[in-house]
C-alpha positions as YAML, in Angstrom:
chain: A
units: angstrom
residues:
- id: 1
  name: MET
  ca: [0.00, 0.00, 0.00]
- id: 2
  name: SER
  ca: [1.31, 3.41, -0.87]
- id: 3
  name: VAL
  ca: [2.14, 6.13, 1.60]
- id: 4
  name: VAL
  ca: [0.16, 9.37, 1.39]
- id: 5
  name: GLU
  ca: [2.45, 12.37, 1.19]
- id: 6
  name: GLN
  ca: [1.13, 15.87, 0.71]
- id: 7
  name: TYR
  ca: [3.20, 19.01, 0.45]
- id: 8
  name: ALA
  ca: [1.59, 22.05, 2.01]
- id: 9
  name: ARG
  ca: [2.35, 25.67, 2.81]
- id: 10
  name: ALA
  ca: [1.97, 26.85, 6.39]
- id: 11
  name: HIS
  ca: [2.88, 29.86, 8.48]
- id: 12
  name: ILE
  ca: [5.20, 29.57, 11.45]
- id: 13
  name: VAL
  ca: [3.72, 31.87, 14.09]
- id: 14
  name: THR
  ca: [6.21, 33.84, 16.14]
- id: 15
  name: ASP
  ca: [6.22, 36.94, 18.30]
- id: 16
  name: ALA
  ca: [9.65, 37.98, 17.02]
- id: 17
  name: ASP
  ca: [9.82, 41.09, 14.86]
- id: 18
  name: LYS
  ca: [10.75, 39.59, 11.50]
- id: 19
  name: ALA
  ca: [11.08, 41.00, 8.03]
- id: 20
  name: GLU
  ca: [8.07, 40.60, 5.73]
- id: 21
  name: GLU
  ca: [9.71, 37.87, 3.63]
- id: 22
  name: GLU
  ca: [10.22, 35.74, 6.75]
- id: 23
  name: ARG
  ca: [6.49, 35.81, 7.47]
- id: 24
  name: THR
  ca: [5.59, 34.11, 4.22]
- id: 25
  name: ALA
  ca: [4.38, 30.54, 4.07]
- id: 26
  name: VAL
  ca: [6.94, 27.77, 4.45]
- id: 27
  name: PRO
  ca: [6.88, 24.25, 2.98]
- id: 28
  name: VAL
  ca: [5.60, 21.49, 5.25]
- id: 29
  name: VAL
  ca: [5.23, 17.78, 4.48]
- id: 30
  name: LEU
  ca: [2.14, 15.89, 5.68]
- id: 31
  name: ARG
  ca: [2.68, 12.13, 5.63]
- id: 32
  name: TYR
  ca: [0.59, 9.06, 6.38]
- id: 33
  name: ASP
  ca: [1.64, 5.43, 6.22]
- id: 34
  name: PRO
  ca: [-1.23, 2.89, 6.15]
- id: 35
  name: GLU
  ca: [1.05, 0.47, 8.01]
- id: 36
  name: ASP
  ca: [0.50, 2.71, 11.07]
- id: 37
  name: PRO
  ca: [-3.14, 3.70, 10.46]
- id: 38
  name: ARG
  ca: [-3.60, 5.71, 13.64]
- id: 39
  name: ALA
  ca: [-0.72, 8.15, 13.11]
- id: 40
  name: VAL
  ca: [0.14, 11.10, 10.88]
- id: 41
  name: ASN
  ca: [3.49, 12.81, 10.46]
- id: 42
  name: VAL
  ca: [4.27, 16.49, 9.96]
- id: 43
  name: GLY
  ca: [7.69, 17.50, 8.67]
- id: 44
  name: LEU
  ca: [8.66, 21.09, 9.43]
- id: 45
  name: PRO
  ca: [11.23, 23.15, 7.49]
- id: 46
  name: ASP
  ca: [13.80, 22.74, 10.29]
- id: 47
  name: ARG
  ca: [13.73, 19.01, 9.44]
- id: 48
  name: ARG
  ca: [11.92, 18.25, 12.69]
- id: 49
  name: GLN
  ca: [9.39, 15.42, 12.30]
- id: 50
  name: TRP
  ca: [6.33, 15.12, 14.50]
- id: 51
  name: THR
  ca: [4.22, 11.97, 14.62]
- id: 52
  name: PHE
  ca: [0.89, 12.05, 16.42]
- id: 53
  name: SER
  ca: [-2.65, 10.70, 16.35]
- id: 54
  name: ARG
  ca: [-4.67, 11.14, 13.18]
- id: 55
  name: THR
  ca: [-7.73, 11.47, 15.43]
- id: 56
  name: LEU
  ca: [-6.09, 14.40, 17.25]
- id: 57
  name: LEU
  ca: [-5.67, 16.23, 13.96]
- id: 58
  name: GLU
  ca: [-9.23, 15.51, 12.90]
- id: 59
  name: GLN
  ca: [-10.76, 16.59, 16.22]
- id: 60
  name: GLY
  ca: [-8.61, 19.73, 16.34]
- id: 61
  name: LEU
  ca: [-10.24, 20.99, 13.16]
- id: 62
  name: ARG
  ca: [-13.49, 21.37, 15.13]
- id: 63
  name: ALA
  ca: [-12.43, 22.18, 18.71]
- id: 64
  name: PRO
  ca: [-9.26, 22.65, 20.76]
- id: 65
  name: THR
  ca: [-7.66, 19.32, 21.61]
- id: 66
  name: GLY
  ca: [-4.42, 17.86, 22.89]
- id: 67
  name: THR
  ca: [-2.56, 18.21, 26.16]
- id: 68
  name: GLY
  ca: [0.89, 16.80, 25.52]
- id: 69
  name: GLU
  ca: [3.52, 17.53, 22.90]
- id: 70
  name: VAL
  ca: [0.95, 18.30, 20.18]
- id: 71
  name: ARG
  ca: [-2.10, 20.55, 20.46]
- id: 72
  name: VAL
  ca: [-4.51, 21.45, 17.66]
- id: 73
  name: TRP
  ca: [-7.30, 23.99, 17.45]
- id: 74
  name: PRO
  ca: [-9.40, 25.85, 14.87]
- id: 75
  name: CYS
  ca: [-8.41, 29.47, 14.27]
- id: 76
  name: GLY
  ca: [-11.35, 31.29, 12.78]
- id: 77
  name: ARG
  ca: [-13.32, 29.73, 9.94]
- id: 78
  name: VAL
  ca: [-10.54, 28.80, 7.55]
- id: 79
  name: GLN
  ca: [-7.40, 28.12, 9.54]
- id: 80
  name: THR
  ca: [-6.14, 25.55, 12.02]
- id: 81
  name: VAL
  ca: [-3.22, 25.89, 14.41]
- id: 82
  name: VAL
  ca: [-0.95, 23.00, 15.37]
- id: 83
  name: GLU
  ca: [1.35, 23.61, 18.34]
- id: 84
  name: PHE
  ca: [4.39, 21.37, 18.86]
- id: 85
  name: HIS
  ca: [6.12, 21.28, 22.28]
- id: 86
  name: SER
  ca: [9.67, 19.99, 22.77]
- id: 87
  name: PRO
  ca: [12.49, 20.51, 25.28]
- id: 88
  name: HIS
  ca: [13.87, 23.07, 22.79]
- id: 89
  name: GLY
  ca: [10.74, 25.21, 22.76]
- id: 90
  name: VAL
  ca: [7.39, 25.53, 21.05]
- id: 91
  name: SER
  ca: [6.63, 25.68, 17.32]
- id: 92
  name: VAL
  ca: [3.25, 27.09, 16.35]
- id: 93
  name: VAL
  ca: [2.20, 26.33, 12.78]
- id: 94
  name: GLN
  ca: [-0.89, 27.75, 11.09]
- id: 95
  name: PHE
  ca: [-2.49, 25.78, 8.23]
- id: 96
  name: GLU
  ca: [-5.42, 26.39, 5.97]
- id: 97
  name: SER
  ca: [-8.04, 23.98, 7.30]
- id: 98
  name: LYS
  ca: [-8.99, 22.82, 3.78]
- id: 99
  name: THR
  ca: [-5.40, 21.58, 3.31]
- id: 100
  name: LEU
  ca: [-5.64, 19.43, 6.43]
- id: 101
  name: LEU
  ca: [-9.12, 18.20, 5.47]
- id: 102
  name: ARG
  ca: [-7.87, 17.18, 2.02]
- id: 103
  name: PHE
  ca: [-4.95, 15.33, 3.62]
- id: 104
  name: LEU
  ca: [-7.21, 13.52, 6.10]
- id: 105
  name: ARG
  ca: [-9.59, 12.52, 3.31]
- id: 106
  name: ARG
  ca: [-6.67, 10.99, 1.40]
- id: 107
  name: THR
  ca: [-5.52, 9.08, 4.52]
- id: 108
  name: TYR
  ca: [-8.96, 7.53, 4.99]
- id: 109
  name: MET
  ca: [-9.09, 6.56, 1.31]
- id: 110
  name: ALA
  ca: [-5.67, 4.89, 1.65]
- id: 111
  name: THR
  ca: [-6.84, 2.99, 4.73]
- id: 112
  name: ALA
  ca: [-9.99, 1.81, 2.93]
- id: 113
  name: GLN
  ca: [-7.95, 0.66, -0.08]
- id: 114
  name: GLN
  ca: [-5.56, -1.26, 2.16]
- id: 115
  name: GLN
  ca: [-8.44, -2.99, 3.97]
- id: 116
  name: GLU
  ca: [-10.00, -3.86, 0.61]
- id: 117
  name: GLN
  ca: [-6.72, -5.35, -0.65]
- id: 118
  name: GLN
  ca: [-6.35, -7.39, 2.54]
- id: 119
  name: THR
  ca: [-9.88, -8.75, 2.12]
- id: 120
  name: VAL
  ca: [-9.20, -9.73, -1.49]
- id: 121
  name: THR
  ca: [-5.93, -11.52, -0.70]
- id: 122
  name: HIS
  ca: [-7.34, -13.51, 2.22]
...
């Protein structure tokens, strides 16, 4: 079964006074492997990879969720914030919600295809 990989643009939210070009969207990789159907992976530009529950991402599109290293919440009507906590600090990433919804839809399609293939081969 193939891995779902989606390239997206997101904004890293910071309180630092940065030049306009540094506030532009940055590339982020959203990844899902049907071999681990409960998890999604987010690759940030600093090469940091975060793996967390697909359910957490889905629920965070509708209401604030998460209490550990990853927290997700809707930000207005069209954006979603994902906050990553580590010993090195906090990264706050703002996505367009439709990008995350498209990614989640693709992950569920991949899971359904894998289950169908398993049924056919057994």
